[in-house]
JSON list of C-alpha atoms in Angstrom, two decimals:
[
{"chain": "J", "resi": 978, "resn": "MET", "atom": "CA", "xyz": [134.53, 74.18, 66.36]},
{"chain": "J", "resi": 979, "resn": "SER", "atom": "CA", "xyz": [134.11, 77.72, 64.09]},
{"chain": "J", "resi": 980, "resn": "SER", "atom": "CA", "xyz": [131.42, 79.06, 61.90]},
{"chain": "J", "resi": 981, "resn": "THR", "atom": "CA", "xyz": [133.45, 79.06, 59.18]},
{"chain": "J", "resi": 982, "resn": "SER", "atom": "CA", "xyz": [135.82, 75.74, 59.84]},
{"chain": "J", "resi": 983, "resn": "SER", "atom": "CA", "xyz": [132.39, 74.15, 59.69]},
{"chain": "J", "resi": 984, "resn": "ARG", "atom": "CA", "xyz": [131.42, 75.44, 56.83]},
{"chain": "J", "resi": 985, "resn": "HIS", "atom": "CA", "xyz": [135.13, 74.71, 54.65]},
{"chain": "J", "resi": 986, "resn": "SER", "atom": "CA", "xyz": [135.09, 70.92, 56.29]},
{"chain": "J", "resi": 987, "resn": "SER", "atom": "CA", "xyz": [131.29, 69.87, 54.90]},
{"chain": "J", "resi": 988, "resn": "ALA", "atom": "CA", "xyz": [130.74, 67.26, 53.38]},
{"chain": "J", "resi": 989, "resn": "ASP", "atom": "CA", "xyz": [128.67, 64.15, 52.71]},
{"chain": "J", "resi": 990, "resn": "PRO", "atom": "CA", "xyz": [127.59, 60.82, 54.81]},
{"chain": "J", "resi": 991, "resn": "THR", "atom": "CA", "xyz": [130.35, 58.96, 52.41]},
{"chain": "J", "resi": 992, "resn": "GLY", "atom": "CA", "xyz": [133.01, 61.95, 53.66]},
{"chain": "J", "resi": 993, "resn": "VAL", "atom": "CA", "xyz": [133.36, 63.69, 49.85]},
{"chain": "J", "resi": 994, "resn": "ARG", "atom": "CA", "xyz": [133.87, 67.35, 50.76]},
{"chain": "J", "resi": 995, "resn": "PHE", "atom": "CA", "xyz": [131.75, 69.45, 47.90]},
{"chain": "J", "resi": 996, "resn": "VAL", "atom": "CA", "xyz": [132.17, 73.67, 47.90]},
{"chain": "J", "resi": 997, "resn": "PRO", "atom": "CA", "xyz": [129.15, 75.03, 50.00]},
{"chain": "J", "resi": 998, "resn": "VAL", "atom": "CA", "xyz": [126.64, 76.83, 48.76]},
{"chain": "J", "resi": 999, "resn": "GLN", "atom": "CA", "xyz": [125.58, 79.92, 50.65]},
{"chain": "J", "resi": 1000, "resn": "ALA", "atom": "CA", "xyz": [122.45, 81.07, 50.63]},
{"chain": "J", "resi": 1001, "resn": "THR", "atom": "CA", "xyz": [121.22, 84.71, 48.42]},
{"chain": "J", "resi": 1002, "resn": "LEU", "atom": "CA", "xyz": [119.36, 86.08, 45.59]},
{"chain": "J", "resi": 1003, "resn": "TYR", "atom": "CA", "xyz": [122.92, 87.78, 44.35]},
{"chain": "J", "resi": 1004, "resn": "PRO", "atom": "CA", "xyz": [123.98, 85.15, 41.57]},
{"chain": "J", "resi": 1005, "resn": "TRP", "atom": "CA", "xyz": [119.31, 84.64, 41.03]},
{"chain": "J", "resi": 1006, "resn": "LEU", "atom": "CA", "xyz": [119.97, 88.34, 40.47]},
{"chain": "J", "resi": 1007, "resn": "VAL", "atom": "CA", "xyz": [122.56, 88.66, 38.58]},
{"chain": "J", "resi": 1008, "resn": "THR", "atom": "CA", "xyz": [121.89, 85.96, 36.16]},
{"chain": "J", "resi": 1009, "resn": "ILE", "atom": "CA", "xyz": [119.10, 87.46, 35.43]},
{"chain": "J", "resi": 1010, "resn": "PHE", "atom": "CA", "xyz": [120.77, 91.18, 35.08]},
{"chain": "J", "resi": 1011, "resn": "VAL", "atom": "CA", "xyz": [123.17, 89.42, 32.32]},
{"chain": "J", "resi": 1012, "resn": "VAL", "atom": "CA", "xyz": [120.43, 87.56, 30.61]},
{"chain": "J", "resi": 1013, "resn": "THR", "atom": "CA", "xyz": [118.23, 90.62, 30.40]},
{"chain": "J", "resi": 1014, "resn": "PHE", "atom": "CA", "xyz": [121.49, 92.14, 28.54]},
{"chain": "J", "resi": 1015, "resn": "LEU", "atom": "CA", "xyz": [121.82, 89.88, 26.19]},
{"chain": "J", "resi": 1016, "resn": "ILE", "atom": "CA", "xyz": [118.44, 88.97, 24.74]},
{"chain": "J", "resi": 1017, "resn": "SER", "atom": "CA", "xyz": [118.07, 93.01, 23.83]},
{"chain": "J", "resi": 1018, "resn": "ASN", "atom": "CA", "xyz": [121.46, 92.15, 21.95]},
{"chain": "J", "resi": 1019, "resn": "ILE", "atom": "CA", "xyz": [119.82, 89.71, 19.80]},
{"chain": "J", "resi": 1020, "resn": "ASN", "atom": "CA", "xyz": [116.15, 91.42, 20.11]},
{"chain": "J", "resi": 1021, "resn": "ALA", "atom": "CA", "xyz": [117.52, 95.18, 19.14]},
{"chain": "J", "resi": 1022, "resn": "THR", "atom": "CA", "xyz": [118.37, 94.06, 15.25]},
{"chain": "J", "resi": 1023, "resn": "LYS", "atom": "CA", "xyz": [114.84, 94.73, 15.34]},
{"chain": "J", "resi": 1024, "resn": "GLY", "atom": "CA", "xyz": [112.40, 97.67, 14.24]},
{"chain": "J", "resi": 1025, "resn": "VAL", "atom": "CA", "xyz": [109.29, 98.44, 15.97]},
{"chain": "J", "resi": 1026, "resn": "GLN", "atom": "CA", "xyz": [106.98, 100.96, 15.16]},
{"chain": "J", "resi": 1027, "resn": "LEU", "atom": "CA", "xyz": [103.85, 101.20, 17.66]},
{"chain": "J", "resi": 1028, "resn": "GLY", "atom": "CA", "xyz": [101.61, 104.59, 16.91]},
{"chain": "J", "resi": 1029, "resn": "PRO", "atom": "CA", "xyz": [104.20, 107.27, 16.29]},
{"chain": "J", "resi": 1030, "resn": "LEU", "atom": "CA", "xyz": [107.25, 106.37, 17.95]},
{"chain": "J", "resi": 1031, "resn": "VAL", "atom": "CA", "xyz": [109.70, 103.90, 16.59]},
{"chain": "J", "resi": 1032, "resn": "THR", "atom": "CA", "xyz": [112.20, 102.27, 18.28]},
{"chain": "J", "resi": 1033, "resn": "ASP", "atom": "CA", "xyz": [113.43, 98.54, 18.92]},
{"chain": "J", "resi": 1034, "resn": "GLY", "atom": "CA", "xyz": [112.29, 94.85, 20.20]},
{"chain": "J", "resi": 1035, "resn": "ALA", "atom": "CA", "xyz": [114.26, 95.58, 23.37]},
{"chain": "J", "resi": 1036, "resn": "PHE", "atom": "CA", "xyz": [113.26, 98.76, 24.05]},
{"chain": "J", "resi": 1037, "resn": "PHE", "atom": "CA", "xyz": [111.05, 97.05, 27.15]},
{"chain": "J", "resi": 1038, "resn": "LEU", "atom": "CA", "xyz": [113.85, 95.30, 28.15]},
{"chain": "J", "resi": 1039, "resn": "PHE", "atom": "CA", "xyz": [116.36, 98.02, 28.59]},
{"chain": "J", "resi": 1040, "resn": "PRO", "atom": "CA", "xyz": [114.27, 99.57, 32.09]},
{"chain": "J", "resi": 1041, "resn": "LEU", "atom": "CA", "xyz": [114.59, 95.86, 33.74]},
{"chain": "J", "resi": 1042, "resn": "ALA", "atom": "CA", "xyz": [118.55, 95.96, 32.74]},
{"chain": "J", "resi": 1043, "resn": "TYR", "atom": "CA", "xyz": [118.28, 99.18, 35.43]},
{"chain": "J", "resi": 1044, "resn": "ILE", "atom": "CA", "xyz": [115.92, 97.99, 37.78]},
{"chain": "J", "resi": 1045, "resn": "THR", "atom": "CA", "xyz": [117.71, 95.12, 38.26]},
{"chain": "J", "resi": 1046, "resn": "GLY", "atom": "CA", "xyz": [121.01, 96.78, 38.39]},
{"chain": "J", "resi": 1047, "resn": "ASP", "atom": "CA", "xyz": [119.52, 99.16, 41.16]},
{"chain": "J", "resi": 1048, "resn": "VAL", "atom": "CA", "xyz": [118.63, 96.20, 43.50]},
{"chain": "J", "resi": 1049, "resn": "LEU", "atom": "CA", "xyz": [122.22, 95.41, 43.11]},
{"chain": "J", "resi": 1050, "resn": "ALA", "atom": "CA", "xyz": [123.94, 97.93, 44.00]},
{"chain": "J", "resi": 1051, "resn": "GLU", "atom": "CA", "xyz": [121.32, 98.42, 46.78]},
{"chain": "J", "resi": 1052, "resn": "CYS", "atom": "CA", "xyz": [121.39, 96.24, 48.30]},
{"chain": "J", "resi": 1053, "resn": "TYR", "atom": "CA", "xyz": [125.18, 94.85, 47.46]},
{"chain": "J", "resi": 1054, "resn": "GLY", "atom": "CA", "xyz": [127.21, 97.52, 46.66]},
{"chain": "J", "resi": 1055, "resn": "PHE", "atom": "CA", "xyz": [129.22, 99.11, 44.22]},
{"chain": "J", "resi": 1056, "resn": "LYS", "atom": "CA", "xyz": [131.77, 95.90, 43.89]},
{"chain": "J", "resi": 1057, "resn": "SER", "atom": "CA", "xyz": [129.76, 93.64, 43.57]},
{"chain": "J", "resi": 1058, "resn": "THR", "atom": "CA", "xyz": [127.63, 95.09, 40.83]},
{"chain": "J", "resi": 1059, "resn": "ARG", "atom": "CA", "xyz": [130.88, 96.01, 39.50]},
{"chain": "J", "resi": 1060, "resn": "ARG", "atom": "CA", "xyz": [131.31, 92.00, 39.23]},
{"chain": "J", "resi": 1061, "resn": "ALA", "atom": "CA", "xyz": [127.88, 91.54, 37.76]},
{"chain": "J", "resi": 1062, "resn": "ILE", "atom": "CA", "xyz": [127.91, 94.32, 35.59]},
{"chain": "J", "resi": 1063, "resn": "TYR", "atom": "CA", "xyz": [131.72, 93.21, 33.99]},
{"chain": "J", "resi": 1064, "resn": "ILE", "atom": "CA", "xyz": [130.56, 88.93, 33.90]},
{"chain": "J", "resi": 1065, "resn": "GLY", "atom": "CA", "xyz": [127.59, 91.06, 31.46]},
{"chain": "J", "resi": 1066, "resn": "PHE", "atom": "CA", "xyz": [129.70, 92.70, 29.42]},
{"chain": "J", "resi": 1067, "resn": "ALA", "atom": "CA", "xyz": [131.97, 89.77, 28.04]},
{"chain": "J", "resi": 1068, "resn": "MET", "atom": "CA", "xyz": [129.87, 87.60, 28.42]},
{"chain": "J", "resi": 1069, "resn": "ALA", "atom": "CA", "xyz": [128.69, 89.87, 25.40]},
{"chain": "J", "resi": 1070, "resn": "VAL", "atom": "CA", "xyz": [131.32, 90.47, 23.87]},
{"chain": "J", "resi": 1071, "resn": "PHE", "atom": "CA", "xyz": [131.58, 85.76, 24.83]},
{"chain": "J", "resi": 1072, "resn": "ALA", "atom": "CA", "xyz": [128.36, 85.80, 22.55]},
{"chain": "J", "resi": 1073, "resn": "VAL", "atom": "CA", "xyz": [128.87, 88.25, 19.89]},
{"chain": "J", "resi": 1074, "resn": "ALA", "atom": "CA", "xyz": [132.08, 86.04, 18.70]},
{"chain": "J", "resi": 1075, "resn": "CYS", "atom": "CA", "xyz": [130.07, 82.78, 18.99]},
{"chain": "J", "resi": 1076, "resn": "PHE", "atom": "CA", "xyz": [127.30, 84.54, 16.18]},
{"chain": "J", "resi": 1077, "resn": "TYR", "atom": "CA", "xyz": [130.18, 85.22, 14.48]},
{"chain": "J", "resi": 1078, "resn": "LEU", "atom": "CA", "xyz": [131.87, 82.28, 14.54]},
{"chain": "J", "resi": 1079, "resn": "ALA", "atom": "CA", "xyz": [128.40, 79.45, 14.00]},
{"chain": "J", "resi": 1080, "resn": "ILE", "atom": "CA", "xyz": [128.16, 82.69, 10.85]},
{"chain": "J", "resi": 1081, "resn": "TRP", "atom": "CA", "xyz": [131.20, 81.83, 9.44]},
{"chain": "J", "resi": 1082, "resn": "LEU", "atom": "CA", "xyz": [131.33, 78.66, 9.51]},
{"chain": "J", "resi": 1083, "resn": "PRO", "atom": "CA", "xyz": [129.82, 76.03, 6.50]},
{"chain": "J", "resi": 1084, "resn": "SER", "atom": "CA", "xyz": [126.77, 75.06, 5.79]},
{"chain": "J", "resi": 1085, "resn": "ALA", "atom": "CA", "xyz": [124.87, 71.94, 6.38]},
{"chain": "J", "resi": 1086, "resn": "ASP", "atom": "CA", "xyz": [123.05, 71.01, 2.99]},
{"chain": "J", "resi": 1087, "resn": "PHE", "atom": "CA", "xyz": [120.53, 70.32, 4.41]},
{"chain": "J", "resi": 1088, "resn": "TYR", "atom": "CA", "xyz": [119.75, 74.27, 5.86]},
{"chain": "J", "resi": 1089, "resn": "ASP", "atom": "CA", "xyz": [118.74, 76.31, 5.06]},
{"chain": "J", "resi": 1090, "resn": "GLY", "atom": "CA", "xyz": [118.53, 79.39, 6.84]},
{"chain": "J", "resi": 1091, "resn": "GLN", "atom": "CA", "xyz": [121.82, 80.83, 6.81]},
{"chain": "J", "resi": 1092, "resn": "GLU", "atom": "CA", "xyz": [121.04, 84.21, 5.38]},
{"chain": "J", "resi": 1093, "resn": "ALA", "atom": "CA", "xyz": [117.99, 84.74, 7.82]},
{"chain": "J", "resi": 1094, "resn": "PHE", "atom": "CA", "xyz": [120.33, 83.30, 10.37]},
{"chain": "J", "resi": 1095, "resn": "ALA", "atom": "CA", "xyz": [123.12, 85.50, 9.52]},
{"chain": "J", "resi": 1096, "resn": "ALA", "atom": "CA", "xyz": [120.56, 88.67, 9.15]},
{"chain": "J", "resi": 1097, "resn": "THR", "atom": "CA", "xyz": [119.11, 87.86, 11.91]},
{"chain": "J", "resi": 1098, "resn": "LEU", "atom": "CA", "xyz": [122.68, 87.32, 14.13]},
{"chain": "J", "resi": 1099, "resn": "GLY", "atom": "CA", "xyz": [125.69, 89.36, 13.00]},
{"chain": "J", "resi": 1100, "resn": "LEU", "atom": "CA", "xyz": [125.35, 91.85, 14.30]},
{"chain": "J", "resi": 1101, "resn": "VAL", "atom": "CA", "xyz": [127.15, 95.13, 12.92]},
{"chain": "J", "resi": 1102, "resn": "PRO", "atom": "CA", "xyz": [130.19, 95.88, 13.96]},
{"chain": "J", "resi": 1103, "resn": "GLN", "atom": "CA", "xyz": [129.57, 98.89, 15.58]},
{"chain": "J", "resi": 1104, "resn": "ILE", "atom": "CA", "xyz": [126.25, 98.72, 17.09]},
{"chain": "J", "resi": 1105, "resn": "VAL", "atom": "CA", "xyz": [127.55, 95.63, 18.75]},
{"chain": "J", "resi": 1106, "resn": "ALA", "atom": "CA", "xyz": [130.49, 98.44, 20.25]},
{"chain": "J", "resi": 1107, "resn": "ALA", "atom": "CA", "xyz": [127.17, 100.51, 20.66]},
{"chain": "J", "resi": 1108, "resn": "SER", "atom": "CA", "xyz": [125.95, 98.81, 22.02]},
{"chain": "J", "resi": 1109, "resn": "LEU", "atom": "CA", "xyz": [128.28, 97.49, 25.15]},
{"chain": "J", "resi": 1110, "resn": "ALA", "atom": "CA", "xyz": [129.84, 101.19, 25.43]},
{"chain": "J", "resi": 1111, "resn": "GLY", "atom": "CA", "xyz": [126.59, 101.90, 25.92]},
{"chain": "J", "resi": 1112, "resn": "TYR", "atom": "CA", "xyz": [125.94, 99.18, 28.56]},
{"chain": "J", "resi": 1113, "resn": "LEU", "atom": "CA", "xyz": [129.52, 99.41, 30.45]},
{"chain": "J", "resi": 1114, "resn": "VAL", "atom": "CA", "xyz": [129.78, 103.29, 31.13]},
{"chain": "J", "resi": 1115, "resn": "GLY", "atom": "CA", "xyz": [125.61, 103.68, 31.68]},
{"chain": "J", "resi": 1116, "resn": "GLN", "atom": "CA", "xyz": [125.98, 100.52, 34.80]},
{"chain": "J", "resi": 1117, "resn": "LEU", "atom": "CA", "xyz": [128.98, 101.62, 36.17]},
{"chain": "J", "resi": 1118, "resn": "LEU", "atom": "CA", "xyz": [127.56, 104.94, 36.40]},
{"chain": "J", "resi": 1119, "resn": "ASN", "atom": "CA", "xyz": [123.79, 104.65, 37.60]},
{"chain": "J", "resi": 1120, "resn": "ALA", "atom": "CA", "xyz": [125.39, 101.59, 40.14]},
{"chain": "J", "resi": 1121, "resn": "TRP", "atom": "CA", "xyz": [128.41, 104.56, 40.75]},
{"chain": "J", "resi": 1122, "resn": "VAL", "atom": "CA", "xyz": [126.02, 107.03, 41.31]},
{"chain": "J", "resi": 1123, "resn": "MET", "atom": "CA", "xyz": [123.92, 104.65, 43.71]},
{"chain": "J", "resi": 1124, "resn": "ALA", "atom": "CA", "xyz": [126.27, 103.72, 46.25]},
{"chain": "J", "resi": 1125, "resn": "LEU", "atom": "CA", "xyz": [127.88, 107.51, 46.46]},
{"chain": "J", "resi": 1126, "resn": "LEU", "atom": "CA", "xyz": [123.80, 108.40, 47.63]},
{"chain": "J", "resi": 1127, "resn": "LYS", "atom": "CA", "xyz": [123.72, 106.01, 50.03]},
{"chain": "J", "resi": 1128, "resn": "ARG", "atom": "CA", "xyz": [127.40, 106.32, 51.53]},
{"chain": "J", "resi": 1129, "resn": "ARG", "atom": "CA", "xyz": [125.75, 110.33, 52.61]},
{"chain": "J", "resi": 1130, "resn": "GLN", "atom": "CA", "xyz": [122.19, 109.15, 52.51]},
{"chain": "J", "resi": 1131, "resn": "GLY", "atom": "CA", "xyz": [121.85, 106.33, 54.32]},
{"chain": "J", "resi": 1132, "resn": "GLU", "atom": "CA", "xyz": [118.83, 104.47, 54.01]},
{"chain": "J", "resi": 1133, "resn": "ARG", "atom": "CA", "xyz": [117.09, 108.22, 53.28]},
{"chain": "J", "resi": 1134, "resn": "GLY", "atom": "CA", "xyz": [115.96, 108.75, 49.46]},
{"chain": "J", "resi": 1135, "resn": "LEU", "atom": "CA", "xyz": [115.09, 105.60, 48.83]},
{"chain": "J", "resi": 1136, "resn": "SER", "atom": "CA", "xyz": [113.70, 106.71, 45.50]},
{"chain": "J", "resi": 1137, "resn": "ALA", "atom": "CA", "xyz": [115.33, 109.91, 44.86]},
{"chain": "J", "resi": 1138, "resn": "ARG", "atom": "CA", "xyz": [118.35, 108.38, 44.56]},
{"chain": "J", "resi": 1139, "resn": "LEU", "atom": "CA", "xyz": [116.95, 105.81, 42.07]},
{"chain": "J", "resi": 1140, "resn": "ILE", "atom": "CA", "xyz": [115.61, 108.41, 40.27]},
{"chain": "J", "resi": 1141, "resn": "ALA", "atom": "CA", "xyz": [119.26, 110.57, 40.24]},
{"chain": "J", "resi": 1142, "resn": "SER", "atom": "CA", "xyz": [120.99, 107.27, 39.02]},
{"chain": "J", "resi": 1143, "resn": "THR", "atom": "CA", "xyz": [119.13, 106.40, 35.78]},
{"chain": "J", "resi": 1144, "resn": "VAL", "atom": "CA", "xyz": [119.28, 110.13, 34.77]},
{"chain": "J", "resi": 1145, "resn": "VAL", "atom": "CA", "xyz": [123.81, 109.89, 35.03]},
{"chain": "J", "resi": 1146, "resn": "GLY", "atom": "CA", "xyz": [123.43, 106.40, 34.37]},
{"chain": "J", "resi": 1147, "resn": "GLU", "atom": "CA", "xyz": [120.38, 106.84, 31.32]},
{"chain": "J", "resi": 1148, "resn": "PHE", "atom": "CA", "xyz": [121.73, 109.74, 29.41]},
{"chain": "J", "resi": 1149, "resn": "GLY", "atom": "CA", "xyz": [125.52, 108.34, 29.44]},
{"chain": "J", "resi": 1150, "resn": "ASP", "atom": "CA", "xyz": [124.31, 104.60, 27.88]},
{"chain": "J", "resi": 1151, "resn": "THR", "atom": "CA", "xyz": [122.44, 106.70, 24.98]},
{"chain": "J", "resi": 1152, "resn": "LEU", "atom": "CA", "xyz": [124.48, 109.53, 24.95]},
{"chain": "J", "resi": 1153, "resn": "LEU", "atom": "CA", "xyz": [127.64, 106.79, 23.91]},
{"chain": "J", "resi": 1154, "resn": "PHE", "atom": "CA", "xyz": [125.24, 104.28, 21.99]},
{"chain": "J", "resi": 1155, "resn": "CYS", "atom": "CA", "xyz": [124.42, 107.24, 19.88]},
{"chain": "J", "resi": 1156, "resn": "THR", "atom": "CA", "xyz": [127.43, 109.17, 19.56]},
{"chain": "J", "resi": 1157, "resn": "ILE", "atom": "CA", "xyz": [128.73, 105.28, 17.67]},
{"chain": "J", "resi": 1158, "resn": "ALA", "atom": "CA", "xyz": [125.61, 104.26, 16.13]},
{"chain": "J", "resi": 1159, "resn": "ALA", "atom": "CA", "xyz": [125.26, 107.11, 14.87]},
{"chain": "J", "resi": 1160, "resn": "PRO", "atom": "CA", "xyz": [126.66, 107.67, 11.84]},
{"chain": "J", "resi": 1161, "resn": "VAL", "atom": "CA", "xyz": [125.48, 103.28, 11.11]},
{"chain": "J", "resi": 1162, "resn": "ILE", "atom": "CA", "xyz": [122.22, 103.99, 11.32]},
{"chain": "J", "resi": 1163, "resn": "GLY", "atom": "CA", "xyz": [121.67, 107.23, 8.75]},
{"chain": "J", "resi": 1164, "resn": "ILE", "atom": "CA", "xyz": [122.06, 109.93, 11.25]},
{"chain": "J", "resi": 1165, "resn": "ASP", "atom": "CA", "xyz": [124.18, 112.86, 9.16]},
{"chain": "J", "resi": 1166, "resn": "SER", "atom": "CA", "xyz": [123.03, 116.49, 10.86]},
{"chain": "J", "resi": 1167, "resn": "VAL", "atom": "CA", "xyz": [123.34, 117.51, 14.63]},
{"chain": "J", "resi": 1168, "resn": "SER", "atom": "CA", "xyz": [119.62, 118.23, 15.13]},
{"chain": "J", "resi": 1169, "resn": "ALA", "atom": "CA", "xyz": [119.22, 114.70, 14.34]},
{"chain": "J", "resi": 1170, "resn": "PHE", "atom": "CA", "xyz": [121.62, 113.20, 16.43]},
{"chain": "J", "resi": 1171, "resn": "ILE", "atom": "CA", "xyz": [120.21, 115.83, 19.09]},
{"chain": "J", "resi": 1172, "resn": "ASN", "atom": "CA", "xyz": [117.07, 114.37, 18.90]},
{"chain": "J", "resi": 1173, "resn": "TYR", "atom": "CA", "xyz": [117.99, 111.22, 18.70]},
{"chain": "J", "resi": 1174, "resn": "VAL", "atom": "CA", "xyz": [119.79, 111.22, 22.33]},
{"chain": "J", "resi": 1175, "resn": "VAL", "atom": "CA", "xyz": [116.58, 113.35, 24.30]},
{"chain": "J", "resi": 1176, "resn": "VAL", "atom": "CA", "xyz": [113.56, 111.30, 22.32]},
{"chain": "J", "resi": 1177, "resn": "GLY", "atom": "CA", "xyz": [116.24, 108.27, 24.10]},
{"chain": "J", "resi": 1178, "resn": "PHE", "atom": "CA", "xyz": [117.18, 109.12, 27.11]},
{"chain": "J", "resi": 1179, "resn": "ALA", "atom": "CA", "xyz": [113.89, 110.86, 27.96]},
{"chain": "J", "resi": 1180, "resn": "TRP", "atom": "CA", "xyz": [112.62, 107.28, 26.93]},
{"chain": "J", "resi": 1181, "resn": "LYS", "atom": "CA", "xyz": [114.33, 105.20, 28.19]},
{"chain": "J", "resi": 1182, "resn": "THR", "atom": "CA", "xyz": [113.56, 107.56, 31.98]},
{"chain": "J", "resi": 1183, "resn": "LEU", "atom": "CA", "xyz": [110.45, 107.20, 31.60]},
{"chain": "J", "resi": 1184, "resn": "ILE", "atom": "CA", "xyz": [109.87, 103.97, 31.58]},
{"chain": "J", "resi": 1185, "resn": "GLU", "atom": "CA", "xyz": [111.54, 102.85, 35.16]},
{"chain": "J", "resi": 1186, "resn": "VAL", "atom": "CA", "xyz": [111.05, 106.87, 36.24]},
{"chain": "J", "resi": 1187, "resn": "VAL", "atom": "CA", "xyz": [107.35, 105.01, 35.83]},
{"chain": "J", "resi": 1188, "resn": "LEU", "atom": "CA", "xyz": [108.44, 101.39, 37.29]},
{"chain": "J", "resi": 1189, "resn": "LEU", "atom": "CA", "xyz": [109.93, 103.35, 40.20]},
{"chain": "J", "resi": 1190, "resn": "PRO", "atom": "CA", "xyz": [106.78, 102.05, 42.64]},
{"chain": "J", "resi": 1191, "resn": "ILE", "atom": "CA", "xyz": [108.22, 98.04, 41.17]},
{"chain": "J", "resi": 1192, "resn": "THR", "atom": "CA", "xyz": [112.00, 98.28, 42.28]},
{"chain": "J", "resi": 1193, "resn": "THR", "atom": "CA", "xyz": [111.42, 99.75, 45.63]},
{"chain": "J", "resi": 1194, "resn": "ARG", "atom": "CA", "xyz": [109.07, 97.09, 45.93]},
{"chain": "J", "resi": 1195, "resn": "VAL", "atom": "CA", "xyz": [111.90, 94.31, 45.11]},
{"chain": "J", "resi": 1196, "resn": "ILE", "atom": "CA", "xyz": [114.17, 96.03, 46.76]},
{"chain": "J", "resi": 1197, "resn": "ALA", "atom": "CA", "xyz": [111.80, 96.18, 49.76]},
{"chain": "J", "resi": 1198, "resn": "TRP", "atom": "CA", "xyz": [111.59, 92.85, 48.97]},
{"chain": "J", "resi": 1199, "resn": "VAL", "atom": "CA", "xyz": [114.89, 91.98, 48.93]},
{"chain": "J", "resi": 1200, "resn": "LYS", "atom": "CA", "xyz": [116.52, 92.92, 51.90]},
{"chain": "J", "resi": 1201, "resn": "GLU", "atom": "CA", "xyz": [113.72, 90.94, 53.07]},
{"chain": "J", "resi": 1202, "resn": "ARG", "atom": "CA", "xyz": [115.34, 88.25, 52.07]},
{"chain": "J", "resi": 1203, "resn": "GLU", "atom": "CA", "xyz": [118.55, 88.84, 52.56]},
{"chain": "J", "resi": 1204, "resn": "ASP", "atom": "CA", "xyz": [117.93, 89.52, 56.50]},
{"chain": "J", "resi": 1205, "resn": "TYR", "atom": "CA", "xyz": [119.06, 93.31, 55.39]},
{"chain": "J", "resi": 1206, "resn": "ARG", "atom": "CA", "xyz": [120.39, 95.41, 58.78]},
{"chain": "J", "resi": 1207, "resn": "PRO", "atom": "CA", "xyz": [120.74, 99.32, 57.80]},
{"chain": "J", "resi": 1208, "resn": "ALA", "atom": "CA", "xyz": [123.85, 99.89, 60.14]},
{"chain": "J", "resi": 1209, "resn": "PRO", "atom": "CA", "xyz": [122.77, 102.35, 63.23]}
]
């Protein structure tokens, strides 16, 4: 019997059949990727000040999302990464819809946290649109550049394509987010807008470059666990 037919005919001793689960790290990475983005959207509603730096509560999560995206793109290719990005996008839209629905539903007499609940999860529609658009475009650009450079370079130049994809992806993400969100957060001049884009882009990119050794080690670990064999 072939391995394919054996795989599809797997059954327990009682004769009941189940869909076989393949041993791969891909679903775990997709889960981390999606959950990180969902948590980021909630954390981002809190303003944070660290010395002179003013940011939001999700500043430490966005690099993790891009690092996970880099691992997916490098190890599993653009199509598999695109699927993960679309899943994350769909789950984010679903989460926002659920937040709005929960806020709209009438509160129970004993529940006195409606205002706090609405203030935390009642995301401004324009901010939501900016976040979703930035995520979708930025992650797709990041994965596309990674895949494009890998096809040209093969296994060589991993650090270079990680940096290049980060620059392109983060710039697309930041520019799109800032363009959509700027009117809502009070940016009303060209100079302020440029400063907002440059600072956000530089900060996110710098964090990812600093974490580059971690990204390369995770990629190496995933390839080893997945018994990855590069093309000759």
